[in-house]
mmCIF file of C-alpha atoms in Angstrom:
data_model
loop_
_atom_site.group_PDB
_atom_site.id
_atom_site.type_symbol
_atom_site.label_atom_id
_atom_site.label_comp_id
_atom_site.label_asym_id
_atom_site.label_seq_id
_atom_site.Cartn_x
_atom_site.Cartn_y
_atom_site.Cartn_z
ATOM 1 C CA MET R 1 -4.516 20.144 -43.803
ATOM 2 C CA THR R 2 -5.819 18.498 -40.629
ATOM 3 C CA ALA R 3 -5.543 19.889 -37.138
ATOM 4 C CA ALA R 4 -3.132 18.204 -34.796
ATOM 5 C CA SER R 5 -4.694 15.740 -32.404
ATOM 6 C CA PRO R 6 -4.970 17.106 -28.863
ATOM 7 C CA VAL R 7 -2.524 15.667 -26.343
ATOM 8 C CA PRO R 8 -4.472 13.396 -23.967
ATOM 9 C CA ALA R 9 -4.553 14.775 -20.440
ATOM 10 C CA LEU R 10 -2.552 12.749 -17.945
ATOM 11 C CA ASP R 11 -4.950 13.629 -15.164
ATOM 12 C CA ARG R 12 -3.723 10.927 -12.749
ATOM 13 C CA ILE R 13 -0.114 12.175 -12.893
ATOM 14 C CA ARG R 14 1.068 14.876 -10.476
ATOM 15 C CA VAL R 15 4.351 16.368 -11.654
ATOM 16 C CA GLY R 16 7.006 17.749 -9.323
ATOM 17 C CA SER R 17 10.745 18.193 -8.981
ATOM 18 C CA ALA R 18 13.420 17.662 -6.358
ATOM 19 C CA PRO R 19 16.678 19.088 -5.010
ATOM 20 C CA ASP R 20 18.454 16.436 -7.082
ATOM 21 C CA SER R 21 17.565 18.400 -10.227
ATOM 22 C CA TRP R 22 19.496 21.335 -8.737
ATOM 23 C CA GLY R 23 22.624 19.236 -8.175
ATOM 24 C CA VAL R 24 21.882 18.559 -4.498
ATOM 25 C CA TRP R 25 23.109 15.220 -3.127
ATOM 26 C CA PHE R 26 24.142 16.112 0.405
ATOM 27 C CA PRO R 27 22.652 17.941 3.401
ATOM 28 C CA ASP R 28 25.432 20.522 3.251
ATOM 29 C CA ASP R 29 27.986 21.005 0.498
ATOM 30 C CA PRO R 30 29.649 24.201 -0.774
ATOM 31 C CA GLN R 31 29.164 23.049 -4.381
ATOM 32 C CA GLN R 32 25.370 23.030 -3.982
ATOM 33 C CA VAL R 33 22.923 25.915 -4.329
ATOM 34 C CA PRO R 34 21.488 27.265 -1.063
ATOM 35 C CA TRP R 35 18.100 25.785 -0.173
ATOM 36 C CA GLN R 36 16.372 29.167 -0.484
ATOM 37 C CA ARG R 37 17.481 29.408 -4.102
ATOM 38 C CA PHE R 38 16.257 25.897 -4.836
ATOM 39 C CA LEU R 39 12.800 26.700 -3.446
ATOM 40 C CA ASP R 40 12.615 30.012 -5.315
ATOM 41 C CA GLU R 41 13.646 28.486 -8.624
ATOM 42 C CA VAL R 42 11.611 25.285 -8.444
ATOM 43 C CA ALA R 43 8.481 27.398 -7.875
ATOM 44 C CA GLU R 44 9.370 29.857 -10.634
ATOM 45 C CA ALA R 45 9.978 26.957 -13.044
ATOM 46 C CA GLY R 46 6.312 25.980 -12.642
ATOM 47 C CA TYR R 47 6.406 23.048 -10.241
ATOM 48 C CA GLU R 48 3.899 22.650 -7.424
ATOM 49 C CA TRP R 49 5.306 19.537 -5.724
ATOM 50 C CA ILE R 50 8.783 18.882 -4.320
ATOM 51 C CA GLU R 51 10.629 16.178 -2.412
ATOM 52 C CA LEU R 52 12.647 16.938 0.704
ATOM 53 C CA GLY R 53 15.957 15.752 -0.749
ATOM 54 C CA PRO R 54 18.771 14.738 1.642
ATOM 55 C CA TYR R 55 17.605 15.224 5.215
ATOM 56 C CA GLY R 56 19.015 18.478 6.555
ATOM 57 C CA TYR R 57 19.267 20.306 3.217
ATOM 58 C CA LEU R 58 15.869 21.957 3.628
ATOM 59 C CA PRO R 59 14.934 23.235 7.099
ATOM 60 C CA SER R 60 14.110 20.260 9.336
ATOM 61 C CA ASP R 61 11.852 22.266 11.650
ATOM 62 C CA PRO R 62 8.301 21.542 10.398
ATOM 63 C CA ALA R 63 6.960 25.011 11.224
ATOM 64 C CA ARG R 64 9.810 26.747 9.416
ATOM 65 C CA LEU R 65 9.605 24.454 6.387
ATOM 66 C CA THR R 66 5.818 24.780 6.218
ATOM 67 C CA GLU R 67 6.198 28.559 6.116
ATOM 68 C CA GLU R 68 8.927 28.454 3.467
ATOM 69 C CA VAL R 69 7.143 26.093 1.064
ATOM 70 C CA GLY R 70 3.740 27.648 1.700
ATOM 71 C CA ARG R 71 4.708 31.162 0.694
ATOM 72 C CA ARG R 72 6.051 29.766 -2.567
ATOM 73 C CA ASN R 73 2.853 27.744 -3.173
ATOM 74 C CA LEU R 74 4.757 24.478 -2.954
ATOM 75 C CA LYS R 75 3.772 21.149 -1.389
ATOM 76 C CA VAL R 76 5.867 18.146 -0.349
ATOM 77 C CA SER R 77 5.290 14.765 -2.013
ATOM 78 C CA ALA R 78 7.853 12.587 -0.192
ATOM 79 C CA GLY R 79 10.961 12.231 1.938
ATOM 80 C CA THR R 80 13.927 10.004 1.108
ATOM 81 C CA VAL R 81 16.067 7.573 3.115
ATOM 82 C CA PHE R 82 18.965 5.237 2.335
ATOM 83 C CA THR R 83 18.942 1.806 3.981
ATOM 84 C CA ALA R 84 21.145 -1.296 4.176
ATOM 85 C CA LEU R 85 18.570 -3.806 5.393
ATOM 86 C CA HIS R 86 20.233 -6.694 3.537
ATOM 87 C CA ARG R 87 22.847 -6.624 6.309
ATOM 88 C CA GLY R 88 20.354 -8.157 8.722
ATOM 89 C CA PRO R 89 18.672 -7.372 12.048
ATOM 90 C CA GLY R 90 21.852 -5.837 13.442
ATOM 91 C CA VAL R 91 21.326 -2.639 11.435
ATOM 92 C CA TRP R 92 17.655 -2.231 12.359
ATOM 93 C CA ASP R 93 17.989 0.148 15.305
ATOM 94 C CA ALA R 94 20.246 2.592 13.456
ATOM 95 C CA THR R 95 18.051 2.346 10.364
ATOM 96 C CA TRP R 96 14.872 3.035 12.311
ATOM 97 C CA ALA R 97 16.419 6.010 14.100
ATOM 98 C CA HIS R 98 17.228 7.656 10.760
ATOM 99 C CA VAL R 99 13.960 6.646 9.112
ATOM 100 C CA SER R 100 11.955 8.006 12.047
ATOM 101 C CA GLN R 101 13.661 11.380 11.735
ATOM 102 C CA VAL R 102 12.918 11.702 8.023
ATOM 103 C CA ALA R 103 9.445 10.150 8.236
ATOM 104 C CA GLY R 104 8.475 12.516 11.049
ATOM 105 C CA LEU R 105 9.248 15.567 8.928
ATOM 106 C CA THR R 106 7.630 13.987 5.864
ATOM 107 C CA GLN R 107 4.439 13.341 7.824
ATOM 108 C CA ALA R 108 4.460 16.860 9.289
ATOM 109 C CA MET R 109 4.593 18.291 5.765
ATOM 110 C CA GLY R 110 1.449 16.403 4.766
ATOM 111 C CA ALA R 111 3.198 13.978 2.405
ATOM 112 C CA ARG R 112 2.198 10.326 2.146
ATOM 113 C CA HIS R 113 5.303 8.644 0.711
ATOM 114 C CA LEU R 114 8.774 7.716 1.869
ATOM 115 C CA VAL R 115 11.228 6.865 -0.916
ATOM 116 C CA VAL R 116 13.607 4.121 0.254
ATOM 117 C CA ILE R 117 16.906 3.695 -1.608
ATOM 118 C CA PRO R 118 19.103 0.616 -1.041
ATOM 119 C CA SER R 119 22.710 1.259 -0.035
ATOM 120 C CA PHE R 120 25.478 1.342 -2.652
ATOM 121 C CA TRP R 121 27.777 -1.661 -3.120
ATOM 122 C CA ARG R 122 30.612 0.531 -4.374
ATOM 123 C CA ASP R 123 31.688 4.029 -3.476
ATOM 124 C CA ASP R 124 30.224 6.450 -5.998
ATOM 125 C CA LYS R 125 33.331 8.648 -5.879
ATOM 126 C CA THR R 126 36.287 6.277 -5.547
ATOM 127 C CA ALA R 127 34.753 3.169 -7.229
ATOM 128 C CA GLU R 128 36.037 1.128 -4.287
ATOM 129 C CA LEU R 129 33.990 -2.000 -3.633
ATOM 130 C CA ILE R 130 32.150 -1.638 -0.333
ATOM 131 C CA GLU R 131 30.670 -5.132 -0.547
ATOM 132 C CA PRO R 132 29.937 -7.747 -3.244
ATOM 133 C CA PRO R 133 27.584 -6.618 -6.062
ATOM 134 C CA GLN R 134 25.466 -9.759 -5.648
ATOM 135 C CA LEU R 135 23.523 -10.701 -2.534
ATOM 136 C CA THR R 136 23.534 -14.161 -1.008
ATOM 137 C CA ALA R 137 20.236 -15.986 -0.500
ATOM 138 C CA GLU R 138 20.372 -15.061 3.191
ATOM 139 C CA GLN R 139 20.943 -11.393 2.372
ATOM 140 C CA TRP R 140 17.965 -11.434 -0.006
ATOM 141 C CA ARG R 141 15.834 -12.757 2.872
ATOM 142 C CA HIS R 142 17.121 -10.027 5.156
ATOM 143 C CA LEU R 143 16.370 -7.418 2.483
ATOM 144 C CA SER R 144 12.828 -8.661 1.834
ATOM 145 C CA THR R 145 11.809 -9.173 5.443
ATOM 146 C CA GLY R 146 13.516 -5.944 6.507
ATOM 147 C CA MET R 147 11.666 -3.897 3.899
ATOM 148 C CA GLU R 148 8.358 -5.477 4.906
ATOM 149 C CA ARG R 149 9.043 -4.664 8.545
ATOM 150 C CA LEU R 150 9.993 -1.115 7.560
ATOM 151 C CA GLY R 151 6.837 -0.724 5.480
ATOM 152 C CA ARG R 152 4.595 -1.873 8.307
ATOM 153 C CA GLN R 153 6.214 0.271 10.971
ATOM 154 C CA VAL R 154 6.400 3.395 8.817
ATOM 155 C CA ARG R 155 2.704 3.054 8.057
ATOM 156 C CA GLU R 156 1.715 2.308 11.669
ATOM 157 C CA ARG R 157 3.836 5.052 13.195
ATOM 158 C CA PHE R 158 3.710 7.779 10.534
ATOM 159 C CA GLY R 159 0.882 6.919 8.149
ATOM 160 C CA LEU R 160 3.278 6.835 5.179
ATOM 161 C CA ASP R 161 3.696 4.308 2.371
ATOM 162 C CA ILE R 162 7.233 3.244 1.513
ATOM 163 C CA VAL R 163 8.225 3.054 -2.158
ATOM 164 C CA VAL R 164 11.535 1.321 -2.842
ATOM 165 C CA HIS R 165 13.746 2.967 -5.460
ATOM 166 C CA PRO R 166 15.816 0.701 -7.758
ATOM 167 C CA HIS R 167 19.131 2.516 -8.191
ATOM 168 C CA ALA R 168 22.386 2.087 -10.080
ATOM 169 C CA ASP R 169 25.209 0.485 -8.088
ATOM 170 C CA THR R 170 22.789 -0.994 -5.547
ATOM 171 C CA HIS R 171 21.474 -4.536 -5.171
ATOM 172 C CA ILE R 172 18.029 -3.575 -6.498
ATOM 173 C CA ASP R 173 18.889 -2.300 -9.945
ATOM 174 C CA GLY R 174 17.845 -3.925 -13.225
ATOM 175 C CA GLU R 175 15.023 -6.158 -14.400
ATOM 176 C CA GLU R 176 16.126 -9.424 -12.761
ATOM 177 C CA ASN R 177 16.765 -8.012 -9.291
ATOM 178 C CA VAL R 178 13.712 -5.753 -9.320
ATOM 179 C CA ALA R 179 11.475 -8.695 -10.238
ATOM 180 C CA ARG R 180 13.093 -10.849 -7.549
ATOM 181 C CA PHE R 181 12.551 -8.128 -4.955
ATOM 182 C CA LEU R 182 8.926 -7.545 -5.912
ATOM 183 C CA ASP R 183 8.157 -11.257 -6.013
ATOM 184 C CA SER R 184 9.603 -11.728 -2.523
ATOM 185 C CA THR R 185 7.818 -8.848 -0.782
ATOM 186 C CA ASP R 186 4.245 -8.186 0.337
ATOM 187 C CA SER R 187 2.454 -5.741 -1.953
ATOM 188 C CA ASP R 188 0.360 -4.503 0.976
ATOM 189 C CA VAL R 189 3.385 -2.884 2.612
ATOM 190 C CA VAL R 190 6.131 -2.592 -0.033
ATOM 191 C CA ASN R 191 5.803 -0.966 -3.426
ATOM 192 C CA LEU R 192 8.104 0.619 -5.974
ATOM 193 C CA CYS R 193 9.379 4.055 -6.884
ATOM 194 C CA LEU R 194 10.188 3.513 -10.549
ATOM 195 C CA ASP R 195 13.013 5.818 -11.576
ATOM 196 C CA THR R 196 12.963 5.723 -15.371
ATOM 197 C CA GLY R 197 16.571 6.862 -15.679
ATOM 198 C CA HIS R 198 18.080 4.449 -13.184
ATOM 199 C CA TYR R 199 16.058 1.573 -14.615
ATOM 200 C CA ALA R 200 17.298 2.379 -18.140
ATOM 201 C CA TYR R 201 20.838 2.822 -16.792
ATOM 202 C CA CYS R 202 20.604 -0.767 -15.509
ATOM 203 C CA GLY R 203 19.120 -2.118 -18.751
ATOM 204 C CA GLY R 204 15.443 -2.178 -17.791
ATOM 205 C CA ASP R 205 12.323 -1.245 -19.780
ATOM 206 C CA SER R 206 10.069 1.074 -17.753
ATOM 207 C CA VAL R 207 6.956 0.559 -19.861
ATOM 208 C CA LYS R 208 7.322 -3.220 -19.602
ATOM 209 C CA LEU R 209 7.743 -2.950 -15.830
ATOM 210 C CA ILE R 210 4.617 -0.799 -15.492
ATOM 211 C CA GLU R 211 2.627 -3.204 -17.663
ATOM 212 C CA THR R 212 3.913 -6.276 -15.783
ATOM 213 C CA TYR R 213 3.922 -5.022 -12.195
ATOM 214 C CA GLY R 214 1.448 -2.161 -12.454
ATOM 215 C CA GLU R 215 -0.121 -2.828 -9.063
ATOM 216 C CA ARG R 216 3.325 -2.397 -7.443
ATOM 217 C CA ILE R 217 4.103 1.001 -8.974
ATOM 218 C CA GLY R 218 3.462 3.543 -6.229
ATOM 219 C CA TYR R 219 5.562 6.500 -7.359
ATOM 220 C CA LEU R 220 7.640 7.693 -10.319
ATOM 221 C CA HIS R 221 10.905 9.535 -10.813
ATOM 222 C CA LEU R 222 11.226 10.955 -14.318
ATOM 223 C CA LYS R 223 14.760 10.845 -15.646
ATOM 224 C CA GLN R 224 16.591 10.052 -18.871
ATOM 225 C CA VAL R 225 20.038 8.708 -19.744
ATOM 226 C CA ASP R 226 22.279 9.599 -22.660
ATOM 227 C CA PRO R 227 22.654 6.271 -24.509
ATOM 228 C CA GLU R 228 26.115 7.046 -25.927
ATOM 229 C CA ILE R 229 27.571 8.015 -22.549
ATOM 230 C CA LEU R 230 25.809 5.050 -20.932
ATOM 231 C CA ALA R 231 27.368 2.621 -23.417
ATOM 232 C CA ASP R 232 30.844 3.841 -22.428
ATOM 233 C CA VAL R 233 29.936 3.771 -18.717
ATOM 234 C CA VAL R 234 28.806 0.147 -18.978
ATOM 235 C CA LYS R 235 31.772 -0.887 -21.128
ATOM 236 C CA ASN R 236 34.312 0.600 -18.719
ATOM 237 C CA GLU R 237 32.412 -0.194 -15.491
ATOM 238 C CA VAL R 238 32.369 3.467 -14.483
ATOM 239 C CA PRO R 239 30.812 3.992 -11.032
ATOM 240 C CA PHE R 240 27.650 6.023 -10.753
ATOM 241 C CA GLY R 241 29.131 9.246 -9.341
ATOM 242 C CA PRO R 242 31.716 9.732 -12.108
ATOM 243 C CA ALA R 243 29.104 8.654 -14.670
ATOM 244 C CA VAL R 244 26.858 11.505 -13.505
ATOM 245 C CA GLN R 245 29.777 13.925 -13.841
ATOM 246 C CA ARG R 246 30.141 12.746 -17.453
ATOM 247 C CA GLY R 247 26.499 13.719 -18.065
ATOM 248 C CA VAL R 248 24.991 10.230 -18.231
ATOM 249 C CA MET R 249 21.714 11.638 -16.894
ATOM 250 C CA CYS R 250 20.509 14.127 -19.476
ATOM 251 C CA GLU R 251 17.803 16.694 -20.059
ATOM 252 C CA PRO R 252 14.513 15.386 -21.473
ATOM 253 C CA PRO R 253 13.646 14.703 -24.221
ATOM 254 C CA ASN R 254 17.236 14.141 -25.347
ATOM 255 C CA GLY R 255 17.740 10.660 -23.886
ATOM 256 C CA VAL R 256 16.070 7.349 -23.110
ATOM 257 C CA PRO R 257 13.563 6.104 -22.233
ATOM 258 C CA ALA R 258 11.035 8.218 -24.125
ATOM 259 C CA LEU R 259 8.862 9.647 -21.368
ATOM 260 C CA GLU R 260 5.588 9.914 -23.303
ATOM 261 C CA PRO R 261 5.019 6.108 -23.415
ATOM 262 C CA VAL R 262 6.012 5.805 -19.758
ATOM 263 C CA LEU R 263 3.516 8.471 -18.706
ATOM 264 C CA THR R 264 0.807 6.944 -20.901
ATOM 265 C CA ALA R 265 1.379 3.498 -19.365
ATOM 266 C CA ALA R 266 1.283 5.025 -15.880
ATOM 267 C CA GLN R 267 -1.951 6.885 -16.651
ATOM 268 C CA LYS R 268 -3.539 3.580 -17.725
ATOM 269 C CA LEU R 269 -3.028 2.230 -14.191
ATOM 270 C CA ASN R 270 -5.882 4.558 -13.240
ATOM 271 C CA VAL R 271 -4.360 5.527 -9.893
ATOM 272 C CA ASP R 272 -2.986 8.870 -8.759
ATOM 273 C CA LEU R 273 0.802 8.897 -9.085
ATOM 274 C CA PHE R 274 3.477 11.433 -8.371
ATOM 275 C CA ALA R 275 6.002 11.843 -11.175
ATOM 276 C CA ILE R 276 8.963 13.733 -9.755
ATOM 277 C CA VAL R 277 11.574 15.061 -12.160
ATOM 278 C CA GLU R 278 15.140 14.219 -11.211
ATOM 279 C CA GLN R 279 18.184 14.964 -13.322
ATOM 280 C CA ASP R 280 21.275 13.833 -11.464
ATOM 281 C CA MET R 281 24.039 16.363 -12.083
ATOM 282 C CA TYR R 282 26.161 16.694 -8.965
ATOM 283 C CA PRO R 283 28.196 18.838 -8.982
ATOM 284 C CA CYS R 284 26.965 21.491 -11.383
ATOM 285 C CA PRO R 285 27.311 25.251 -11.912
ATOM 286 C CA PRO R 286 24.669 27.108 -9.861
ATOM 287 C CA ASP R 287 23.091 28.760 -12.897
ATOM 288 C CA LYS R 288 22.664 25.519 -14.851
ATOM 289 C CA PRO R 289 19.586 23.880 -13.212
ATOM 290 C CA PHE R 290 16.940 26.586 -13.513
ATOM 291 C CA PRO R 291 16.688 26.883 -17.331
ATOM 292 C CA ILE R 292 16.737 23.084 -17.603
ATOM 293 C CA ALA R 293 13.889 22.896 -15.076
ATOM 294 C CA GLN R 294 11.868 25.413 -17.079
ATOM 295 C CA ARG R 295 12.391 23.546 -20.345
ATOM 296 C CA THR R 296 11.601 20.187 -18.730
ATOM 297 C CA ARG R 297 8.362 21.532 -17.272
ATOM 298 C CA ARG R 298 7.341 22.839 -20.692
ATOM 299 C CA PHE R 299 8.183 19.493 -22.266
ATOM 300 C CA LEU R 300 6.081 17.578 -19.730
ATOM 301 C CA ARG R 301 3.148 19.919 -20.345
ATOM 302 C CA SER R 302 3.477 19.107 -24.043
ATOM 303 C CA CYS R 303 3.088 15.438 -23.056
ATOM 304 C CA GLY R 304 -0.144 16.248 -21.210
ATOM 305 C CA ALA R 305 1.319 16.195 -17.705
#
């Protein structure tokens, strides 16, 4: 009988979690756990790094937040913003006002990344079309040049790198649109937050993306989808919000993509990367997230992370 081979250490991967894994989608919502409980439980589950989540959920005063995360031995990896830059220069001022608010807190917490999520093209609760699912050539130009402008100004003003997050029901979603976006933007100022669950949800292969566009991968979200639920979601064109309520995003390692190959491919890039666990499950019972977070942390340790 031979001894099992040791799991290779993923020493360039820094694992964390986020309010999203506790069912938090909004700054304030009675269905969500209080922020104090999130911080207590994410630390107890064994995570060292967290994201800020929706601006206003965690305390927005830097001194207060520094005290709260510090006494739980937590550190902040990134803030998050939603943008609609494909709509052109007319939305810039409002976008920058919001981005500045979030980026200021992110910088004050010592983080170096700002996760930028494109706006939804359909309402995630009602399924109502907000705008066409496909961008025109002019809107693609607005999106590309707007993201480059955002990347430059966020770096100049706040010292942060933006990482753009492909997301279901947005214009940057699956393989074709992600490649188009990357090919039309400057790698010096715009890189990618690869969310393994959203990319699989939209039909993409995370390992292939890492191997093809490795120099553009600046950040990871670790997430899995239930392939059976996803097949029904795609067949019936279910919007993202109701799909989440059906459990389309599931607990690792029960879904796809397999995370071990993704983490191995990311490690081979030989750069330090955050890998933040997110399991979309809004809304959810308040006692549901913590045991899942514990099991997920144990699973990732078994992968070497």
